[in-house]
Amino acid sequence: MSKIDLSTRDSFGSKFGIIAAAAGSAVGLGNIWKFPYVAGENGGGAFLLIYLFFVLLIGVPVMMSEFAIGRKGQKNAYGSFKVVAPGKKWHLIGFMGVIAAFFILAFYSAVAGWTLEYINQSVMHRFAGQSTEQLENTFGSFIAHPYRPIIWQLIFMLLTAGIVIAGVKKGIEKYTKLLMPMLLLLIIVLCIRSLTLPGGNEGLSFLFKPNFDKVTAKTVLFALGQAFFSLSLGMGALITYSSYFGKKENLAITAVEVSMADTLIAVLAGVVIFPAVFAFGIEPSMGPKLVFITLPKIFQQIPGGDFFGAIFFILLAVAALTSTISLMEVVVAFFSEELKITRKKATFIATLSISLLGVLASMSFGALSGFSILGKNIFDTLDYTASNILLPLGGFFIVIFVGWFASDNLIKNELTNEGTLKSKYFPYFIFIVRFIAPIAILAIFIYSIFVGGLG
Ligand code: PHE
């Protein structure tokens, strides 16, 4: 009989390490280039309220469910389901999560690579004197370049791999504990810069002034979809991380803290971006255009612009890095535990295979721009499949499993640390994961598939 030595499994060493890693996964490109714009366009403060409501009502219980599965299972996303539901097919949800992580990391690392190019451009004063049109061309020809974006992407993958390969405590925890406070500091510096620009008030009202006229059914679904992606739910990143949590960790409180940190950074990103955008009378835009064209235009015009531009792109790179670490860990934990290979080998295989797909995603803007699957290029196909199909489906099955199929005792014991914590709120939790969360998730899923992308 082989002896299983539990003491060899790596784990987080501190409460702060847990928060830094999990919040690091959550805080990413989604917070900085998507949330502010979506909020501004959809009723500002009104959207913020709806978003907050979803984060607390659905995000937190789904996160608690993932935490409970992972900490009970003590394995990767796939293996944890095998432990909590032996002999059943639920581990397929974990497997789907691994695929989602694979897909997301492939396209996400392409964008993460762009942030490195733009740090470089800011430091080299390259934005100076370019008109908006020129900035658009600069960006367009950079992402279509045959090798520049790919080199940056590979550098980003290697950075991620270098941290993941060192393990949970000596890699992930050590670096996220350093990177997350740095991220907070950078964003605060940028907030101060933005808020002290004359004429930025309109930007604050774009972001915060509640305008309920703009709230439609679509807005509500948008808010839920955004909450899911932003909190890293539905694909096993948090199952994997929580498998390294200590048994004394209060899972409910951790879920609330991580969700609040994620929301705070999203709001602060809006405070950085919109006062500056409005101070220069520029129309706000979304996604890549906002970050790689509109903002460089603004950095040109403000005192110390190159410096603040570099700070902004460093912020973006840091936010992306703590997310790519969690995505890679999902795949590495799966490979190493299920194929019974070392972390080193697993990281090597994961990096190589994801990079291969990632390079194809990158080339969607250049050599492969003519290649499409159902009208979408490779980059968009990966994004769409992961964000609009795999994540909602994963989230749906996770709550269905916890609400209806896992024994109440298993989940309750995990959430109350074997009865040592209060269980007063447990009935509410169960009610949400049984009824509210699955219905809400199904609504976004059906809406995004049949009515139109949620962006
Ligand atoms: N939450 C990250 C963001 O907002 C994206 C992400 C999704 C990271 C899923 C890990 C897992 O950018």
CSV table of C-alpha atoms and ligand atoms in Angstrom, one decimal:
chain,number,residue,atom,x,y,z
A,1,MET,CA,0.0,0.0,0.0
A,2,SER,CA,1.4,3.4,-0.9
A,3,LYS,CA,1.4,5.9,1.9
A,4,ILE,CA,0.1,9.3,1.1
A,5,ASP,CA,2.1,12.0,2.8
A,6,LEU,CA,-0.1,15.0,3.2
A,7,SER,CA,2.6,17.1,4.7
A,8,THR,CA,4.3,17.4,1.3
A,9,ARG,CA,1.4,19.3,-0.3
A,10,ASP,CA,2.3,23.0,-0.6
A,11,SER,CA,0.1,25.6,1.1
A,12,PHE,CA,-0.2,29.3,1.8
A,13,GLY,CA,1.6,30.4,4.8
A,14,SER,CA,-0.4,33.4,5.9
A,15,LYS,CA,-3.8,35.1,5.9
A,16,PHE,CA,-2.4,38.0,3.9
A,17,GLY,CA,-0.8,35.6,1.4
A,18,ILE,CA,-4.3,34.1,0.8
A,19,ILE,CA,-5.9,37.4,0.3
A,20,ALA,CA,-3.1,38.7,-1.9
A,21,ALA,CA,-3.2,35.6,-4.2
A,22,ALA,CA,-7.0,35.3,-4.4
A,23,ALA,CA,-7.5,39.1,-4.9
A,24,GLY,CA,-4.6,39.0,-7.3
A,25,SER,CA,-6.5,36.5,-9.4
A,26,ALA,CA,-9.7,38.6,-9.3
A,27,VAL,CA,-8.1,42.0,-10.0
A,28,GLY,CA,-7.0,42.0,-13.6
A,29,LEU,CA,-7.6,43.5,-17.0
A,30,GLY,CA,-11.3,43.1,-16.4
A,31,ASN,CA,-11.2,45.6,-13.6
A,32,ILE,CA,-9.2,48.2,-15.4
A,33,TRP,CA,-10.3,48.3,-18.9
A,34,LYS,CA,-13.7,46.9,-18.8
A,35,PHE,CA,-15.5,47.8,-15.6
A,36,PRO,CA,-15.1,51.6,-15.6
A,37,TYR,CA,-16.4,51.9,-19.1
A,38,VAL,CA,-19.3,49.5,-18.7
A,39,ALA,CA,-20.3,51.3,-15.5
A,40,GLY,CA,-20.1,54.7,-17.1
A,41,GLU,CA,-22.2,53.7,-20.1
A,42,ASN,CA,-24.8,51.9,-18.0
A,43,GLY,CA,-26.0,54.4,-15.5
A,44,GLY,CA,-22.9,55.1,-13.5
A,45,GLY,CA,-23.8,54.9,-9.8
A,46,ALA,CA,-26.9,52.9,-10.7
A,47,PHE,CA,-24.8,50.3,-12.3
A,48,LEU,CA,-22.4,50.3,-9.4
A,49,LEU,CA,-25.3,49.6,-7.0
A,50,ILE,CA,-26.6,46.7,-9.2
A,51,TYR,CA,-23.1,45.4,-9.6
A,52,LEU,CA,-22.4,45.5,-5.8
A,53,PHE,CA,-25.7,43.8,-5.2
A,54,PHE,CA,-24.7,40.9,-7.5
A,55,VAL,CA,-21.3,40.6,-6.1
A,56,LEU,CA,-22.7,40.2,-2.6
A,57,LEU,CA,-25.8,38.2,-3.4
A,58,ILE,CA,-24.3,35.8,-6.0
A,59,GLY,CA,-20.6,36.4,-6.3
A,60,VAL,CA,-19.8,35.8,-2.7
A,61,PRO,CA,-21.9,32.6,-2.3
A,62,VAL,CA,-20.4,31.1,-5.6
A,63,MET,CA,-16.9,32.0,-4.3
A,64,MET,CA,-17.7,30.3,-1.0
A,65,SER,CA,-18.9,27.2,-2.9
A,66,GLU,CA,-15.6,27.1,-4.8
A,67,PHE,CA,-13.6,27.6,-1.6
A,68,ALA,CA,-15.5,24.8,0.1
A,69,ILE,CA,-14.9,22.3,-2.8
A,70,GLY,CA,-11.2,23.2,-3.0
A,71,ARG,CA,-10.4,23.1,0.6
A,72,LYS,CA,-12.3,19.9,1.2
A,73,GLY,CA,-10.8,18.3,-1.9
A,74,GLN,CA,-7.2,19.4,-1.3
A,75,LYS,CA,-6.5,18.9,-5.0
A,76,ASN,CA,-6.6,20.6,-8.3
A,77,ALA,CA,-10.1,21.7,-9.7
A,78,TYR,CA,-10.6,18.3,-11.3
A,79,GLY,CA,-9.2,16.2,-8.5
A,80,SER,CA,-11.1,18.1,-5.8
A,81,PHE,CA,-14.4,17.1,-7.4
A,82,LYS,CA,-13.3,13.5,-7.4
A,83,VAL,CA,-12.8,13.8,-3.6
A,84,VAL,CA,-16.0,15.6,-2.8
A,85,ALA,CA,-18.2,13.5,-5.2
A,86,PRO,CA,-16.5,10.1,-5.5
A,87,GLY,CA,-17.8,7.8,-8.2
A,88,LYS,CA,-19.8,10.6,-9.9
A,89,LYS,CA,-19.2,12.6,-13.0
A,90,TRP,CA,-18.8,16.0,-11.3
A,91,HIS,CA,-15.1,16.1,-12.0
A,92,LEU,CA,-16.0,16.9,-15.6
A,93,ILE,CA,-16.8,20.4,-14.3
A,94,GLY,CA,-13.3,20.6,-13.0
A,95,PHE,CA,-12.0,19.5,-16.3
A,96,MET,CA,-14.0,22.1,-18.1
A,97,GLY,CA,-12.4,24.7,-15.7
A,98,VAL,CA,-8.9,23.5,-16.7
A,99,ILE,CA,-9.9,24.0,-20.4
A,100,ALA,CA,-11.3,27.5,-19.6
A,101,ALA,CA,-8.0,28.4,-17.8
A,102,PHE,CA,-6.1,27.2,-20.8
A,103,PHE,CA,-8.2,29.3,-23.2
A,104,ILE,CA,-8.3,32.4,-21.1
A,105,LEU,CA,-4.5,32.3,-20.5
A,106,ALA,CA,-3.9,32.0,-24.2
A,107,PHE,CA,-5.7,35.2,-25.2
A,108,TYR,CA,-5.1,37.1,-21.9
A,109,SER,CA,-1.3,36.7,-22.2
A,110,ALA,CA,-1.4,38.3,-25.6
A,111,VAL,CA,-3.0,41.5,-24.1
A,112,ALA,CA,-0.7,41.2,-21.1
A,113,GLY,CA,2.2,41.3,-23.5
A,114,TRP,CA,0.9,44.5,-25.1
A,115,THR,CA,1.2,46.2,-21.7
A,116,LEU,CA,4.9,45.4,-21.6
A,117,GLU,CA,5.3,47.1,-25.1
A,118,TYR,CA,3.5,50.1,-23.8
A,119,ILE,CA,5.6,50.4,-20.7
A,120,ASN,CA,8.5,50.4,-23.0
A,121,GLN,CA,6.9,53.0,-25.3
A,122,SER,CA,6.1,55.3,-22.4
A,123,VAL,CA,9.6,55.1,-21.0
A,124,MET,CA,11.1,55.8,-24.5
A,125,HIS,CA,8.8,58.9,-24.9
A,126,ARG,CA,7.3,57.4,-28.0
A,127,PHE,CA,3.8,58.9,-27.6
A,128,ALA,CA,5.0,62.5,-27.8
A,129,GLY,CA,3.6,64.5,-30.6
A,130,GLN,CA,1.4,61.7,-32.1
A,131,SER,CA,-2.1,62.6,-33.2
A,132,THR,CA,-5.0,60.3,-32.3
A,133,GLU,CA,-4.8,58.8,-35.8
A,134,GLN,CA,-1.1,58.2,-35.5
A,135,LEU,CA,-1.6,56.5,-32.1
A,136,GLU,CA,-4.3,54.3,-33.7
A,137,ASN,CA,-1.8,53.3,-36.4
A,138,THR,CA,0.9,52.7,-33.9
A,139,PHE,CA,-1.3,50.3,-32.0
A,140,GLY,CA,-2.7,48.7,-35.1
A,141,SER,CA,0.7,48.0,-36.7
A,142,PHE,CA,2.2,46.9,-33.4
A,143,ILE,CA,-0.4,44.2,-32.8
A,144,ALA,CA,-0.2,43.1,-36.4
A,145,HIS,CA,3.6,43.0,-36.4
A,146,PRO,CA,5.0,39.5,-37.2
A,147,TYR,CA,7.0,39.0,-34.0
A,148,ARG,CA,7.0,42.0,-31.6
A,149,PRO,CA,3.7,41.2,-29.8
A,150,ILE,CA,4.6,37.5,-29.7
A,151,ILE,CA,7.9,38.2,-28.1
A,152,TRP,CA,6.3,40.3,-25.4
A,153,GLN,CA,3.6,37.6,-24.9
A,154,LEU,CA,6.3,34.9,-24.5
A,155,ILE,CA,8.1,37.1,-22.0
A,156,PHE,CA,4.9,37.4,-20.0
A,157,MET,CA,4.3,33.7,-20.1
A,158,LEU,CA,7.9,33.1,-18.9
A,159,LEU,CA,7.4,35.6,-16.0
A,160,THR,CA,4.2,33.8,-15.0
A,161,ALA,CA,5.9,30.4,-15.3
A,162,GLY,CA,8.9,31.6,-13.3
A,163,ILE,CA,6.6,32.4,-10.4
A,164,VAL,CA,4.4,29.3,-10.6
A,165,ILE,CA,7.3,26.9,-10.9
A,166,ALA,CA,8.6,28.1,-7.5
A,167,GLY,CA,5.5,26.7,-5.8
A,168,VAL,CA,2.6,28.0,-3.8
A,169,LYS,CA,4.4,29.5,-0.8
A,170,LYS,CA,7.7,30.3,-2.4
A,171,GLY,CA,6.3,31.5,-5.7
A,172,ILE,CA,2.6,32.5,-5.8
A,173,GLU,CA,2.4,33.8,-2.3
A,174,LYS,CA,5.8,35.4,-2.2
A,175,TYR,CA,5.2,37.4,-5.3
A,176,THR,CA,1.5,38.3,-4.9
A,177,LYS,CA,2.3,39.6,-1.4
A,178,LEU,CA,4.7,42.0,-3.1
A,179,LEU,CA,2.7,42.8,-6.2
A,180,MET,CA,-0.7,43.5,-4.7
A,181,PRO,CA,0.5,46.3,-2.3
A,182,MET,CA,2.4,47.7,-5.3
A,183,LEU,CA,-0.7,47.6,-7.4
A,184,LEU,CA,-2.6,49.5,-4.7
A,185,LEU,CA,0.1,52.1,-4.4
A,186,LEU,CA,0.3,52.6,-8.2
A,187,ILE,CA,-3.4,53.1,-8.5
A,188,ILE,CA,-3.5,55.6,-5.7
A,189,VAL,CA,-0.8,57.6,-7.3
A,190,LEU,CA,-2.7,57.7,-10.5
A,191,CYS,CA,-6.0,58.6,-8.7
A,192,ILE,CA,-4.3,61.6,-7.2
A,193,ARG,CA,-2.9,62.7,-10.5
A,194,SER,CA,-6.2,62.3,-12.2
A,195,LEU,CA,-8.3,64.0,-9.5
A,196,THR,CA,-6.0,67.0,-9.5
A,197,LEU,CA,-6.4,67.7,-13.2
A,198,PRO,CA,-8.7,70.7,-13.8
A,199,GLY,CA,-12.1,69.9,-15.3
A,200,GLY,CA,-12.2,66.2,-14.3
A,201,ASN,CA,-15.5,66.5,-12.3
A,202,GLU,CA,-17.6,65.5,-15.3
A,203,GLY,CA,-15.6,62.2,-15.4
A,204,LEU,CA,-16.6,61.5,-11.8
A,205,SER,CA,-20.3,62.1,-12.5
A,206,PHE,CA,-20.0,59.8,-15.6
A,207,LEU,CA,-18.8,57.1,-13.3
A,208,PHE,CA,-20.8,57.7,-10.1
A,209,LYS,CA,-24.0,59.8,-10.9
A,210,PRO,CA,-26.8,57.3,-10.7
A,211,ASN,CA,-28.9,57.4,-13.8
A,212,PHE,CA,-31.6,54.7,-13.6
A,213,ASP,CA,-32.9,55.6,-17.0
A,214,LYS,CA,-30.0,53.8,-18.5
A,215,VAL,CA,-30.6,50.6,-16.6
A,216,THR,CA,-32.3,48.0,-18.8
A,217,ALA,CA,-32.6,44.2,-18.6
A,218,LYS,CA,-29.4,44.1,-20.6
A,219,THR,CA,-27.5,46.2,-18.0
A,220,VAL,CA,-28.6,43.9,-15.2
A,221,LEU,CA,-27.3,40.8,-17.1
A,222,PHE,CA,-24.1,42.7,-18.0
A,223,ALA,CA,-23.5,43.4,-14.4
A,224,LEU,CA,-23.7,39.8,-13.5
A,225,GLY,CA,-21.5,38.6,-16.3
A,226,GLN,CA,-18.9,41.2,-15.5
A,227,ALA,CA,-19.1,40.1,-11.8
A,228,PHE,CA,-18.4,36.5,-12.8
A,229,PHE,CA,-15.4,37.3,-15.0
A,230,SER,CA,-14.0,39.9,-12.6
A,231,LEU,CA,-14.2,37.6,-9.5
A,232,SER,CA,-12.5,34.8,-11.4
A,233,LEU,CA,-15.5,32.5,-10.8
A,234,GLY,CA,-16.7,29.4,-12.6
A,235,MET,CA,-13.4,27.9,-13.8
A,236,GLY,CA,-11.7,26.5,-10.8
A,237,ALA,CA,-9.0,29.1,-10.2
A,238,LEU,CA,-10.5,29.6,-6.7
A,239,ILE,CA,-11.0,25.9,-6.2
A,240,THR,CA,-7.3,25.4,-6.9
A,241,TYR,CA,-6.2,28.3,-4.7
A,242,SER,CA,-8.4,27.2,-1.8
A,243,SER,CA,-7.0,23.7,-1.9
A,244,TYR,CA,-3.9,25.4,-0.4
A,245,PHE,CA,-5.8,27.3,2.3
A,246,GLY,CA,-5.3,26.4,6.0
A,247,LYS,CA,-8.1,24.6,7.8
A,248,LYS,CA,-8.6,27.5,10.1
A,249,GLU,CA,-9.3,30.0,7.3
A,250,ASN,CA,-12.8,31.5,7.5
A,251,LEU,CA,-14.0,30.9,4.0
A,252,ALA,CA,-17.0,33.2,4.1
A,253,ILE,CA,-15.0,36.2,5.4
A,254,THR,CA,-12.3,35.5,2.9
A,255,ALA,CA,-14.8,35.5,0.0
A,256,VAL,CA,-16.2,38.8,1.2
A,257,GLU,CA,-12.8,40.4,1.5
A,258,VAL,CA,-11.6,39.2,-1.9
A,259,SER,CA,-14.8,40.4,-3.6
A,260,MET,CA,-14.6,43.8,-1.9
A,261,ALA,CA,-11.0,44.3,-2.9
A,262,ASP,CA,-11.8,43.4,-6.5
A,263,THR,CA,-14.7,45.9,-6.5
A,264,LEU,CA,-12.6,48.6,-4.9
A,265,ILE,CA,-9.9,48.3,-7.5
A,266,ALA,CA,-12.5,48.4,-10.3
A,267,VAL,CA,-13.9,51.6,-8.9
A,268,LEU,CA,-10.5,53.2,-8.4
A,269,ALA,CA,-9.6,52.3,-12.0
A,270,GLY,CA,-12.6,54.4,-13.0
A,271,VAL,CA,-11.4,57.3,-10.8
A,272,VAL,CA,-8.1,57.1,-12.6
A,273,ILE,CA,-9.5,57.0,-16.1
A,274,PHE,CA,-12.6,59.2,-16.4
A,275,PRO,CA,-11.6,62.5,-14.8
A,276,ALA,CA,-8.6,62.4,-17.1
A,277,VAL,CA,-10.6,61.5,-20.2
A,278,PHE,CA,-13.2,64.2,-19.5
A,279,ALA,CA,-10.6,66.8,-18.6
A,280,PHE,CA,-9.4,66.6,-22.2
A,281,GLY,CA,-12.8,66.5,-23.7
A,282,ILE,CA,-12.3,63.0,-25.2
A,283,GLU,CA,-15.1,60.6,-25.8
A,284,PRO,CA,-14.6,57.6,-23.5
A,285,SER,CA,-14.2,54.3,-25.3
A,286,MET,CA,-13.8,50.7,-24.2
A,287,GLY,CA,-11.3,48.0,-24.0
A,288,PRO,CA,-8.1,48.1,-26.1
A,289,LYS,CA,-9.0,51.4,-27.7
A,290,LEU,CA,-9.4,53.1,-24.3
A,291,VAL,CA,-6.2,51.8,-22.9
A,292,PHE,CA,-3.9,51.8,-25.8
A,293,ILE,CA,-5.1,54.8,-27.8
A,294,THR,CA,-7.2,57.2,-25.7
A,295,LEU,CA,-5.0,57.1,-22.6
A,296,PRO,CA,-1.7,57.6,-24.4
A,297,LYS,CA,-3.3,60.6,-26.0
A,298,ILE,CA,-4.0,61.9,-22.6
A,299,PHE,CA,-0.6,61.1,-21.2
A,300,GLN,CA,0.9,63.2,-23.9
A,301,GLN,CA,-0.9,66.3,-22.6
A,302,ILE,CA,-0.5,66.1,-18.9
A,303,PRO,CA,2.5,67.3,-17.0
A,304,GLY,CA,4.7,64.2,-16.2
A,305,GLY,CA,2.7,62.3,-18.8
A,306,ASP,CA,5.4,59.8,-19.7
A,307,PHE,CA,6.0,59.0,-16.1
A,308,PHE,CA,2.3,58.5,-15.3
A,309,GLY,CA,1.9,56.6,-18.6
A,310,ALA,CA,4.6,54.2,-17.5
A,311,ILE,CA,3.0,53.9,-14.1
A,312,PHE,CA,-0.3,53.1,-15.7
A,313,PHE,CA,1.0,50.4,-17.9
A,314,ILE,CA,3.0,48.9,-15.1
A,315,LEU,CA,-0.2,48.8,-13.1
A,316,LEU,CA,-1.9,47.0,-15.9
A,317,ALA,CA,1.0,44.5,-16.3
A,318,VAL,CA,1.0,43.8,-12.5
A,319,ALA,CA,-2.8,43.3,-12.5
A,320,ALA,CA,-2.5,41.0,-15.4
A,321,LEU,CA,0.4,39.1,-13.9
A,322,THR,CA,-1.4,38.2,-10.7
A,323,SER,CA,-4.3,36.9,-12.8
A,324,THR,CA,-2.1,34.9,-15.2
A,325,ILE,CA,-0.4,33.2,-12.3
A,326,SER,CA,-3.8,31.9,-11.0
A,327,LEU,CA,-4.7,30.8,-14.5
A,328,MET,CA,-1.5,28.9,-15.0
A,329,GLU,CA,-1.8,27.3,-11.5
A,330,VAL,CA,-5.1,25.7,-12.5
A,331,VAL,CA,-3.4,23.9,-15.4
A,332,VAL,CA,-0.1,23.2,-13.5
A,333,ALA,CA,-1.9,21.7,-10.5
A,334,PHE,CA,-4.0,19.6,-12.8
A,335,PHE,CA,-1.1,18.3,-14.8
A,336,SER,CA,1.2,17.6,-11.9
A,337,GLU,CA,-1.5,15.9,-9.7
A,338,GLU,CA,-3.4,14.0,-12.4
A,339,LEU,CA,-0.4,12.9,-14.5
A,340,LYS,CA,1.7,12.5,-11.3
A,341,ILE,CA,4.6,14.6,-12.6
A,342,THR,CA,6.7,17.2,-10.8
A,343,ARG,CA,5.6,20.8,-10.7
A,344,LYS,CA,8.6,21.7,-12.8
A,345,LYS,CA,7.6,19.3,-15.6
A,346,ALA,CA,4.0,20.4,-15.3
A,347,THR,CA,4.9,24.1,-15.6
A,348,PHE,CA,7.0,23.3,-18.5
A,349,ILE,CA,4.3,21.4,-20.4
A,350,ALA,CA,1.6,24.0,-19.5
A,351,THR,CA,3.8,27.0,-20.6
A,352,LEU,CA,4.7,25.4,-23.8
A,353,SER,CA,1.2,24.2,-24.8
A,354,ILE,CA,-0.6,27.4,-23.7
A,355,SER,CA,2.0,29.6,-25.4
A,356,LEU,CA,1.5,27.7,-28.6
A,357,LEU,CA,-2.3,28.5,-28.6
A,358,GLY,CA,-1.5,32.0,-27.3
A,359,VAL,CA,0.7,32.7,-30.3
A,360,LEU,CA,-2.1,31.7,-32.6
A,361,ALA,CA,-4.4,34.1,-30.7
A,362,SER,CA,-1.9,36.9,-31.1
A,363,MET,CA,-1.5,36.2,-34.8
A,364,SER,CA,-5.3,36.8,-35.2
A,365,PHE,CA,-4.4,40.5,-35.5
A,366,GLY,CA,-1.7,39.8,-38.1
A,367,ALA,CA,-0.8,36.9,-40.2
A,368,LEU,CA,-3.9,34.9,-39.2
A,369,SER,CA,-6.4,37.8,-39.5
A,370,GLY,CA,-8.1,36.2,-42.4
A,371,PHE,CA,-8.7,33.0,-40.5
A,372,SER,CA,-12.0,32.8,-38.8
A,373,ILE,CA,-14.2,30.3,-36.9
A,374,LEU,CA,-17.9,31.1,-37.2
A,375,GLY,CA,-17.1,34.6,-38.1
A,376,LYS,CA,-14.7,35.2,-35.2
A,377,ASN,CA,-10.9,35.2,-35.3
A,378,ILE,CA,-8.9,32.8,-33.0
A,379,PHE,CA,-8.5,35.5,-30.2
A,380,ASP,CA,-12.2,36.2,-30.1
A,381,THR,CA,-13.2,32.6,-30.3
A,382,LEU,CA,-11.1,31.8,-27.3
A,383,ASP,CA,-12.5,34.8,-25.4
A,384,TYR,CA,-16.1,34.0,-26.4
A,385,THR,CA,-15.9,30.3,-25.6
A,386,ALA,CA,-14.3,30.8,-22.2
A,387,SER,CA,-16.1,34.0,-21.0
A,388,ASN,CA,-19.6,33.4,-22.5
A,389,ILE,CA,-19.9,29.6,-22.4
A,390,LEU,CA,-17.4,27.9,-20.1
A,391,LEU,CA,-17.5,30.3,-17.1
A,392,PRO,CA,-21.3,30.6,-16.8
A,393,LEU,CA,-21.7,26.9,-17.4
A,394,GLY,CA,-19.0,26.1,-14.8
A,395,GLY,CA,-20.6,28.5,-12.3
A,396,PHE,CA,-24.0,27.0,-12.9
A,397,PHE,CA,-22.9,23.4,-12.3
A,398,ILE,CA,-20.8,24.4,-9.2
A,399,VAL,CA,-23.9,25.9,-7.5
A,400,ILE,CA,-26.1,23.1,-8.6
A,401,PHE,CA,-23.6,20.6,-7.2
A,402,VAL,CA,-23.2,22.5,-3.9
A,403,GLY,CA,-27.0,23.3,-3.6
A,404,TRP,CA,-28.5,20.0,-4.6
A,405,PHE,CA,-26.0,17.2,-4.8
A,406,ALA,CA,-23.3,17.6,-2.2
A,407,SER,CA,-24.3,16.6,1.2
A,408,ASP,CA,-25.3,19.6,3.3
A,409,ASN,CA,-23.0,18.4,6.0
A,410,LEU,CA,-20.0,18.3,3.9
A,411,ILE,CA,-20.5,21.9,2.8
A,412,LYS,CA,-21.6,23.1,6.2
A,413,ASN,CA,-18.6,21.5,7.9
A,414,GLU,CA,-16.3,23.1,5.5
A,415,LEU,CA,-17.8,26.5,5.8
A,416,THR,CA,-18.0,26.4,9.5
A,417,ASN,CA,-14.6,24.8,10.0
A,418,GLU,CA,-16.1,21.6,11.4
A,419,GLY,CA,-18.7,23.5,13.5
A,420,THR,CA,-16.3,25.9,15.2
A,421,LEU,CA,-17.7,28.9,13.4
A,422,LYS,CA,-21.3,30.2,13.5
A,423,SER,CA,-23.7,28.7,11.1
A,424,LYS,CA,-26.5,31.2,11.5
A,425,TYR,CA,-26.3,32.3,7.8
A,426,PHE,CA,-26.0,28.8,6.4
A,427,PRO,CA,-29.7,28.5,5.4
A,428,TYR,CA,-29.4,31.8,3.4
A,429,PHE,CA,-26.4,30.5,1.7
A,430,ILE,CA,-28.1,27.2,0.7
A,431,PHE,CA,-31.2,29.1,-0.5
A,432,ILE,CA,-29.0,31.2,-2.8
A,433,VAL,CA,-27.0,28.4,-4.2
A,434,ARG,CA,-30.1,26.3,-4.7
A,435,PHE,CA,-32.4,28.8,-6.3
A,436,ILE,CA,-31.2,32.3,-6.8
A,437,ALA,CA,-27.7,31.7,-8.2
A,438,PRO,CA,-28.6,29.0,-10.8
A,439,ILE,CA,-31.5,31.0,-12.1
A,440,ALA,CA,-29.5,34.2,-12.4
A,441,ILE,CA,-26.6,32.4,-14.1
A,442,LEU,CA,-28.9,30.6,-16.5
A,443,ALA,CA,-30.4,34.0,-17.4
A,444,ILE,CA,-27.0,35.5,-18.4
A,445,PHE,CA,-26.1,32.3,-20.2
A,446,ILE,CA,-29.2,32.2,-22.3
A,447,TYR,CA,-29.1,35.9,-22.9
A,448,SER,CA,-25.5,36.0,-24.1
A,449,ILE,CA,-25.9,33.0,-26.3
A,450,PHE,CA,-29.2,33.7,-28.0
A,451,VAL,CA,-29.7,37.5,-27.8
A,452,GLY,CA,-26.2,38.8,-28.2
A,453,GLY,CA,-22.8,39.0,-26.7
A,454,LEU,CA,-22.4,40.7,-23.4
A,455,GLY,CA,-19.2,42.1,-24.6
B,1,PHE,N1,-10.6,38.1,-12.9
B,1,PHE,C1,-9.6,38.4,-13.9
B,1,PHE,C2,-9.9,39.8,-14.5
B,1,PHE,O1,-10.7,40.5,-14.1
B,1,PHE,C3,-9.7,37.5,-15.1
B,1,PHE,C4,-9.7,36.0,-14.7
B,1,PHE,C5,-10.7,35.2,-14.9
B,1,PHE,C6,-8.5,35.5,-14.0
B,1,PHE,C7,-10.7,33.9,-14.5
B,1,PHE,C8,-8.5,34.2,-13.6
B,1,PHE,C9,-9.6,33.4,-13.8
B,1,PHE,O2,-9.2,40.3,-15.3
